[in-house]
Short mmCIF file of N, CA and C in Angstrom, two decimals:
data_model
loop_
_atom_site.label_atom_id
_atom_site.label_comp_id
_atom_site.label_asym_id
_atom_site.label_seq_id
_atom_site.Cartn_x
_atom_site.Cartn_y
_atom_site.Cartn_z
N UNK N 14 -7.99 1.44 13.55
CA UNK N 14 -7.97 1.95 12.19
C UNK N 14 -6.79 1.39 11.40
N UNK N 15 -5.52 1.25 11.95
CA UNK N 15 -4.53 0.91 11.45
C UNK N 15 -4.98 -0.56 10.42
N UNK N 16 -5.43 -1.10 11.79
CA UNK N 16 -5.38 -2.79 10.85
C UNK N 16 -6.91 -2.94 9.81
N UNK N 17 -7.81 -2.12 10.13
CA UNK N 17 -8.33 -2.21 8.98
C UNK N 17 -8.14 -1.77 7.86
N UNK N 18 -7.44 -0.82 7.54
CA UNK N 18 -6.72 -0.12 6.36
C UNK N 18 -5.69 -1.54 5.97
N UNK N 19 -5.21 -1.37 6.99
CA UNK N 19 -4.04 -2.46 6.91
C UNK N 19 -4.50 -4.16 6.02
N UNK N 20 -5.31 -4.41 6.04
CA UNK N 20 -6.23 -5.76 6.06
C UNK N 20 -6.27 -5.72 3.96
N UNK N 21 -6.36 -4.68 3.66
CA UNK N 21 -6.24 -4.67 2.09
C UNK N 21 -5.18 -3.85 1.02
N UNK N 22 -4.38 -3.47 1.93
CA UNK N 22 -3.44 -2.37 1.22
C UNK N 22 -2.79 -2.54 0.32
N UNK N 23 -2.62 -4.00 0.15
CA UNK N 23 -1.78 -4.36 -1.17
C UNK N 23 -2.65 -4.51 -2.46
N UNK N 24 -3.92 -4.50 -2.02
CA UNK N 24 -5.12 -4.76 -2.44
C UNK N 24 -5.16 -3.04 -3.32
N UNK N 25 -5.22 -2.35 -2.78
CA UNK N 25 -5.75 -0.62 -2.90
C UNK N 25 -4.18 -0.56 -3.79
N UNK N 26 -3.29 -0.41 -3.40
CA UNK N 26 -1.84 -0.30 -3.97
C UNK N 26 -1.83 -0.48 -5.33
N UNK N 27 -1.95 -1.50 -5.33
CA UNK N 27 -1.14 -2.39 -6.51
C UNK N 27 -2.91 -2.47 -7.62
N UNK N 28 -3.85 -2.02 -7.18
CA UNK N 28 -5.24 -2.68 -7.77
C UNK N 28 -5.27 -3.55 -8.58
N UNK N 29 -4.54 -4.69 -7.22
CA UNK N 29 -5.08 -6.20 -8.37
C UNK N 29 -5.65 -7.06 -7.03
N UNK N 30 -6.71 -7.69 -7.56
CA UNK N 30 -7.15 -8.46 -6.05
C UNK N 30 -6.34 -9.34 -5.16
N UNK N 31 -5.43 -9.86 -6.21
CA UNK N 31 -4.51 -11.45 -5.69
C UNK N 31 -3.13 -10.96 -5.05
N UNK N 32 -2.66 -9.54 -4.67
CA UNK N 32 -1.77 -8.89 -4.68
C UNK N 32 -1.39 -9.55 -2.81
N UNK N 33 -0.03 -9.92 -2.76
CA UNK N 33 0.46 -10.09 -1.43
C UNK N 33 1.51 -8.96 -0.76
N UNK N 34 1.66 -8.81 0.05
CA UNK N 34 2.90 -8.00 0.98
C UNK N 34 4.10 -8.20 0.36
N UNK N 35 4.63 -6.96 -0.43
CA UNK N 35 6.10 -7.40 -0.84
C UNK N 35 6.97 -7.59 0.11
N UNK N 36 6.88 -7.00 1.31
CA UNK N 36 7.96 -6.87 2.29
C UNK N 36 8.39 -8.41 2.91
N UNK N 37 6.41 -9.16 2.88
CA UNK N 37 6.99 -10.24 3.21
C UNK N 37 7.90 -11.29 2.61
N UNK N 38 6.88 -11.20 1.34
CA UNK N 38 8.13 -12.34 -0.15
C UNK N 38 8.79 -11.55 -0.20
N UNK N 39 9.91 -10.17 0.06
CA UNK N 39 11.13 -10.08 0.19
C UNK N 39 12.26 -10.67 0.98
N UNK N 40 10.95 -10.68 2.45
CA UNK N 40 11.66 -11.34 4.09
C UNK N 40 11.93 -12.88 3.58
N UNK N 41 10.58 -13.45 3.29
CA UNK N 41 10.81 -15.27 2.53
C UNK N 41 12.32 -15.59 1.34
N UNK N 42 11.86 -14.77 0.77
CA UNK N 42 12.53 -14.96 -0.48
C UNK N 42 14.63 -14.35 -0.06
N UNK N 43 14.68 -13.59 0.77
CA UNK N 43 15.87 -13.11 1.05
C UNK N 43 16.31 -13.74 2.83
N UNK N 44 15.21 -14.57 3.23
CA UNK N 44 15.94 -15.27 4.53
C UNK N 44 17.00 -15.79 4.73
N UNK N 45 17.30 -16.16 3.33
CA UNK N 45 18.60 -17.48 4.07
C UNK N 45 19.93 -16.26 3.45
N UNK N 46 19.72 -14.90 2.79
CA UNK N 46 20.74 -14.14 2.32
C UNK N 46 21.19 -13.20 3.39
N UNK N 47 21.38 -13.54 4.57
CA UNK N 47 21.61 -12.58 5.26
C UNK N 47 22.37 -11.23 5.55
N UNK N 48 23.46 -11.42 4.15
CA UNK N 48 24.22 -10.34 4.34
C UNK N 48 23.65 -9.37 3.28
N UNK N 49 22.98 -10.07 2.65
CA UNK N 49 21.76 -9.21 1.44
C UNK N 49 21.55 -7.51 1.80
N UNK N 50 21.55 -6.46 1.55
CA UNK N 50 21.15 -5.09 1.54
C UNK N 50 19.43 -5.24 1.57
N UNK N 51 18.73 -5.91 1.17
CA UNK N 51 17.26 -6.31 0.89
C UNK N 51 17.08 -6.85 2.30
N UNK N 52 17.76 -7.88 2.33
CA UNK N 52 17.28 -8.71 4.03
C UNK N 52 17.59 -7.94 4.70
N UNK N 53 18.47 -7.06 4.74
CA UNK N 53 18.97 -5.82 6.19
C UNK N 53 17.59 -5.32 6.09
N UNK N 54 17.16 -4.24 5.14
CA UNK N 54 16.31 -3.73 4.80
C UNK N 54 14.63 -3.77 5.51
N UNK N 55 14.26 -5.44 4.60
CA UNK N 55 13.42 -5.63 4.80
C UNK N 55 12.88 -5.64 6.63
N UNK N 56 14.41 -6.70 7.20
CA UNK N 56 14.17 -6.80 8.62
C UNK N 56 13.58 -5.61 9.30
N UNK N 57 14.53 -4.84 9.04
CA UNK N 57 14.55 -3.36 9.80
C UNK N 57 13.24 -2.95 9.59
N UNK N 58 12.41 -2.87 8.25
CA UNK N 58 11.27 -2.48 7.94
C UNK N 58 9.80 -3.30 9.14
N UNK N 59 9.84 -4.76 8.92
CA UNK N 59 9.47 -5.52 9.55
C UNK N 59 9.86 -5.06 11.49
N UNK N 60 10.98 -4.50 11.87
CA UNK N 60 10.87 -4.55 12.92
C UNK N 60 10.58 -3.29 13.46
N UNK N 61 10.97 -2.61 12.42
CA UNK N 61 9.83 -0.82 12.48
C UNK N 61 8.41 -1.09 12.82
N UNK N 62 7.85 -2.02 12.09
CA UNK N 62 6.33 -2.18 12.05
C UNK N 62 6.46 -2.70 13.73
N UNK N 63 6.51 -3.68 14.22
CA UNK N 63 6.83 -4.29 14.90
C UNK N 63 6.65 -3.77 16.35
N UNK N 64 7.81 -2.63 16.42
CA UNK N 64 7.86 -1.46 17.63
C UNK N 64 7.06 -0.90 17.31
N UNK N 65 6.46 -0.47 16.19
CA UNK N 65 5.36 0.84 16.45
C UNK N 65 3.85 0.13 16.82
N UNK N 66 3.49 -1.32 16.59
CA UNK N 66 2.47 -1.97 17.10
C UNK N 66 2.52 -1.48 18.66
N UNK N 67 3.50 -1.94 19.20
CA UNK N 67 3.75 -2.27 20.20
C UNK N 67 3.49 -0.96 21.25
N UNK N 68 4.39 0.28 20.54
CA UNK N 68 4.29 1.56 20.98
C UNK N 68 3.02 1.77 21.20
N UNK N 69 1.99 1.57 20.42
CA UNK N 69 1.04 1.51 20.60
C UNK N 69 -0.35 0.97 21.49
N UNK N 70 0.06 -0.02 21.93
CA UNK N 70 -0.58 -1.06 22.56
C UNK N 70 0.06 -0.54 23.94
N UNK N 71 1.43 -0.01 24.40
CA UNK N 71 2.15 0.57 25.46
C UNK N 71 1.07 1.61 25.82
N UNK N 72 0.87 3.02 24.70
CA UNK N 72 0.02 3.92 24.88
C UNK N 72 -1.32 3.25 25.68
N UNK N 73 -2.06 2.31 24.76
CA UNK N 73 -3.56 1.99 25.23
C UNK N 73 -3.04 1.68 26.51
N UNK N 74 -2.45 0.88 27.66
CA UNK N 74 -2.09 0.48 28.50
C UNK N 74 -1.99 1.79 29.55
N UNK N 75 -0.80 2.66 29.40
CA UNK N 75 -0.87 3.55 30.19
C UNK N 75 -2.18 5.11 29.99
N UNK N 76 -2.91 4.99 28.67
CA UNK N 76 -4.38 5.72 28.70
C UNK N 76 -5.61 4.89 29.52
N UNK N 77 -5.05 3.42 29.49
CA UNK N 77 -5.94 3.01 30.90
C UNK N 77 -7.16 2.11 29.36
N UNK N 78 -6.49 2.50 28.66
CA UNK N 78 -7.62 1.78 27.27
C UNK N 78 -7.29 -0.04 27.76
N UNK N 79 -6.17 -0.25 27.65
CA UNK N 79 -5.79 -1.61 27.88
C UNK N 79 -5.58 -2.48 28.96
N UNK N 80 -5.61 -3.12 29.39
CA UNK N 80 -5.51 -3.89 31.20
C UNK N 80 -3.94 -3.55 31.61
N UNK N 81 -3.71 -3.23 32.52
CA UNK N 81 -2.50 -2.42 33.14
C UNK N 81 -1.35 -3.74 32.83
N UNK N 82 -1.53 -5.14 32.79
CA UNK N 82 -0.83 -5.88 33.12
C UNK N 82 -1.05 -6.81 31.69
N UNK N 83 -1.58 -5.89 30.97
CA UNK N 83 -1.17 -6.77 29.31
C UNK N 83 0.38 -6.58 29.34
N UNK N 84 0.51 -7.95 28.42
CA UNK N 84 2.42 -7.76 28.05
C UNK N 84 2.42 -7.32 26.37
N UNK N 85 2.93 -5.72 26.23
CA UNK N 85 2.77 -4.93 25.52
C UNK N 85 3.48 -5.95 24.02
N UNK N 86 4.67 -6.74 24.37
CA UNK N 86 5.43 -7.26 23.33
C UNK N 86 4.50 -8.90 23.05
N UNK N 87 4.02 -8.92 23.95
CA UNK N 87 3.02 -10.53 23.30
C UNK N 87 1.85 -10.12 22.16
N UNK N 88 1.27 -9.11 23.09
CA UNK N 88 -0.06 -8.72 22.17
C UNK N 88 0.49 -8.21 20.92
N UNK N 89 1.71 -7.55 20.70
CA UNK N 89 2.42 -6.76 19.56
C UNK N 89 2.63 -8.04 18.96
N UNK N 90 3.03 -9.34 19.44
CA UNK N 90 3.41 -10.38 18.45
C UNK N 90 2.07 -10.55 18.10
N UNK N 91 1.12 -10.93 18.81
CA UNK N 91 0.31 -11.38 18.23
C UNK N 91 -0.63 -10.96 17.32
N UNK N 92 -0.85 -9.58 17.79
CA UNK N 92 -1.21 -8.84 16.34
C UNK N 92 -0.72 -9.09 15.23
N UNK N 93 0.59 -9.01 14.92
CA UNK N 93 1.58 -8.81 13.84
C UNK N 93 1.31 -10.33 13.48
N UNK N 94 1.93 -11.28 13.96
CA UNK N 94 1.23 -12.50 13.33
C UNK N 94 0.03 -12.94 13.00
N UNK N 95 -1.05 -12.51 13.52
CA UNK N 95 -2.49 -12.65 12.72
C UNK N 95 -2.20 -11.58 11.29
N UNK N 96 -1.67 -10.47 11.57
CA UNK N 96 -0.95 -9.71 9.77
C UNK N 96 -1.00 -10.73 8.63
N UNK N 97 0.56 -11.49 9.55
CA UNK N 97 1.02 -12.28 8.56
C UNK N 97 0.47 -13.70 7.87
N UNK N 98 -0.40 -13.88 9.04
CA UNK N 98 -1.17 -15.20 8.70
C UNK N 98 -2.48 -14.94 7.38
N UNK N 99 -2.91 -13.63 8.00
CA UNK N 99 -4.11 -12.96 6.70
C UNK N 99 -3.37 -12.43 5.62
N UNK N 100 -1.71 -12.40 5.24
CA UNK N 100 -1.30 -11.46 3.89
C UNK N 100 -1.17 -13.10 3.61
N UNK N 101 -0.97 -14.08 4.25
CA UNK N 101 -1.01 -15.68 3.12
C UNK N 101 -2.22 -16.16 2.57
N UNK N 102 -2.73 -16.21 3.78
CA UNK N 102 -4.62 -16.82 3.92
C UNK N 102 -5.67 -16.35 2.82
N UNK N 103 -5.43 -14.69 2.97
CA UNK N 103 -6.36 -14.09 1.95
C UNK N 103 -6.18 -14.65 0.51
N UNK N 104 -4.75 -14.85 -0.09
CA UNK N 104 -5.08 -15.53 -1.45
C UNK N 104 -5.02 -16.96 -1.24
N UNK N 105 -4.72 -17.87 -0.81
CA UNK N 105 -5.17 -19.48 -0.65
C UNK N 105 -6.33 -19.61 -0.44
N UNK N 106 -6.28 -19.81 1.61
CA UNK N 106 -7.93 -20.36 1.72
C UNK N 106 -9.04 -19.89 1.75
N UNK N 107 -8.81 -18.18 1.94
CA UNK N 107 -9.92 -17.50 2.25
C UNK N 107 -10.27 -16.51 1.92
N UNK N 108 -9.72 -16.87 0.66
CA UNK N 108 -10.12 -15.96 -0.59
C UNK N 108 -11.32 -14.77 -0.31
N UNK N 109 -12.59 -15.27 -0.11
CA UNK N 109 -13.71 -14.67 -0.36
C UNK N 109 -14.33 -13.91 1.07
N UNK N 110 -13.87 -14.16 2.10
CA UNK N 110 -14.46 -13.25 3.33
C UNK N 110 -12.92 -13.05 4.60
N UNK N 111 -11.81 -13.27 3.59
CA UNK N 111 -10.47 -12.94 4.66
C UNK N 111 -10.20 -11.82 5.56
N UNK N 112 -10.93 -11.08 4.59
CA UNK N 112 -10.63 -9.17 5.28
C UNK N 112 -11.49 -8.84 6.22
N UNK N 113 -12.82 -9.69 5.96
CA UNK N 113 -13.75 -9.41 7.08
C UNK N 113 -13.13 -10.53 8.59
N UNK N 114 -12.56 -11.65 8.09
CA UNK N 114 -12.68 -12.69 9.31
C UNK N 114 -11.24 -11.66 10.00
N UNK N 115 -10.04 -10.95 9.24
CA UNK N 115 -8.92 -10.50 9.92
C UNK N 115 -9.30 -9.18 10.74
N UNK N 116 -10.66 -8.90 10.60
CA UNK N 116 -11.09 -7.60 10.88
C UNK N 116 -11.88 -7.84 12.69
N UNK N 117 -12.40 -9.24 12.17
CA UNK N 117 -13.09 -9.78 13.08
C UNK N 117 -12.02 -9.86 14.32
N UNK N 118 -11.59 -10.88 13.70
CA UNK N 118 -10.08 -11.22 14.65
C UNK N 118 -9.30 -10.49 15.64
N UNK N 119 -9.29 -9.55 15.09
CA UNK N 119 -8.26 -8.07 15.26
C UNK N 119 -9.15 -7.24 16.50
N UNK N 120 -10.49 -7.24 16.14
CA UNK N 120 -11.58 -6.71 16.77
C UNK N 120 -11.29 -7.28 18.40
N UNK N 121 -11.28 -8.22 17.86
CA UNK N 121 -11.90 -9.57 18.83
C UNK N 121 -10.28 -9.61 20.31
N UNK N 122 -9.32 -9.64 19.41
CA UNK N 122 -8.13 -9.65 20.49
C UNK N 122 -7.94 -7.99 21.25
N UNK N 123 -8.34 -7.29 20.52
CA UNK N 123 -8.21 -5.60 20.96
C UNK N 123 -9.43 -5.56 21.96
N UNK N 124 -10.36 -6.18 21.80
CA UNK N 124 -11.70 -6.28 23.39
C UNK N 124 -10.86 -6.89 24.60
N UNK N 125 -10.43 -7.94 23.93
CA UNK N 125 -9.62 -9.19 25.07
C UNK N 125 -8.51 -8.44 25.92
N UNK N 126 -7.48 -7.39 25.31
CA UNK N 126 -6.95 -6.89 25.86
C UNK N 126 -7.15 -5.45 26.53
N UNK N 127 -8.60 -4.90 26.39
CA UNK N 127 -9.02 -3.73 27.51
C UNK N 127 -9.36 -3.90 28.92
N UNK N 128 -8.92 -3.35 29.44
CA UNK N 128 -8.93 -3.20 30.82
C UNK N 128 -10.26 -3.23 31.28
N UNK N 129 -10.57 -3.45 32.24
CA UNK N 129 -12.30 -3.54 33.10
C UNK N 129 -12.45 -2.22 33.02
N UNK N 130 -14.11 -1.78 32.81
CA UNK N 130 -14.45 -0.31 32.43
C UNK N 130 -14.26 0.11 33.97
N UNK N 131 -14.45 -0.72 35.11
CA UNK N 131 -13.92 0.29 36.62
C UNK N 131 -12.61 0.52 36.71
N UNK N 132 -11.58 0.06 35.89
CA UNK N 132 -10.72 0.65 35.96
C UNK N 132 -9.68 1.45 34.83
N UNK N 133 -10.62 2.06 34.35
CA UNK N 133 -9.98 2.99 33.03
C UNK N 133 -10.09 4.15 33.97
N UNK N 134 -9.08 5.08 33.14
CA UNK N 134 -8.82 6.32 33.46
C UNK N 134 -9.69 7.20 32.76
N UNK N 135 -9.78 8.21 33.40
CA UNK N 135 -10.79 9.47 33.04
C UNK N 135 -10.32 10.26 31.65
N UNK N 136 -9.22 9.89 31.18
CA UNK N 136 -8.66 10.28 29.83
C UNK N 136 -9.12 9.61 28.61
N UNK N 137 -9.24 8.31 28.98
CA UNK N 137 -9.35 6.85 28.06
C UNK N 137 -10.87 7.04 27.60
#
């Protein structure tokens, strides 16, 4: 649920179609300022998101949702970077079906990382 909400929010927010992630053109735009109050900021924000992917993906793992031996901080990157690749993508190349292909995507790596149905737990 997260990442499909997630997939248009700047979209719903701001109600303009072409709308990008401020957090990220804050992170771009304030990278090289490091002692910046904005770049502290933003990081921290960015690495909030970051751990709570992750927290998450930890949970599916020990509910037996996820394969016991996923690495909780890869799949957390890699989620988070397919994010960041769809808050660019959607207004350049793929304008017209981005939300569905990041939806796809997202779908598609969250199967890859469940555990075999003989070995889920009776909770999961």
């Amino acid at each position: 649920m997260l990442f499909s909400i997630w997939a248009d929010w700047t979209r719903e927010l701001f109600n303009e179609p072409h709308s990008t992630c401020p957090f990220i053109k804050a992170l771009v735009e304030f990278n090289c300022h490091t002692d910046s109050p904005i770049h502290t900021k933003v990081t921290e924000q960015h690495n909030r998101l970051f751990s709570y992917i992750k927290h998450k993906i930890v949970q599916g793992i020990e509910s037996g949702i996820f394969h016991p031996e996923l690495d909780a901080q890869c799949a957390a990157y890699e989620l988070y970077n397919l994010y960041l690749g769809h808050a660019i993508a959607k207004n350049t190349v793929l304008t017209e079906h981005a939300s569905e292909l990041f939806k796809r995507n997202i779908e598609h790596l969250l199967e890859s990382y469940q555990a075999d149905p003989k070995t889920r737990s009776v909770s999961a």
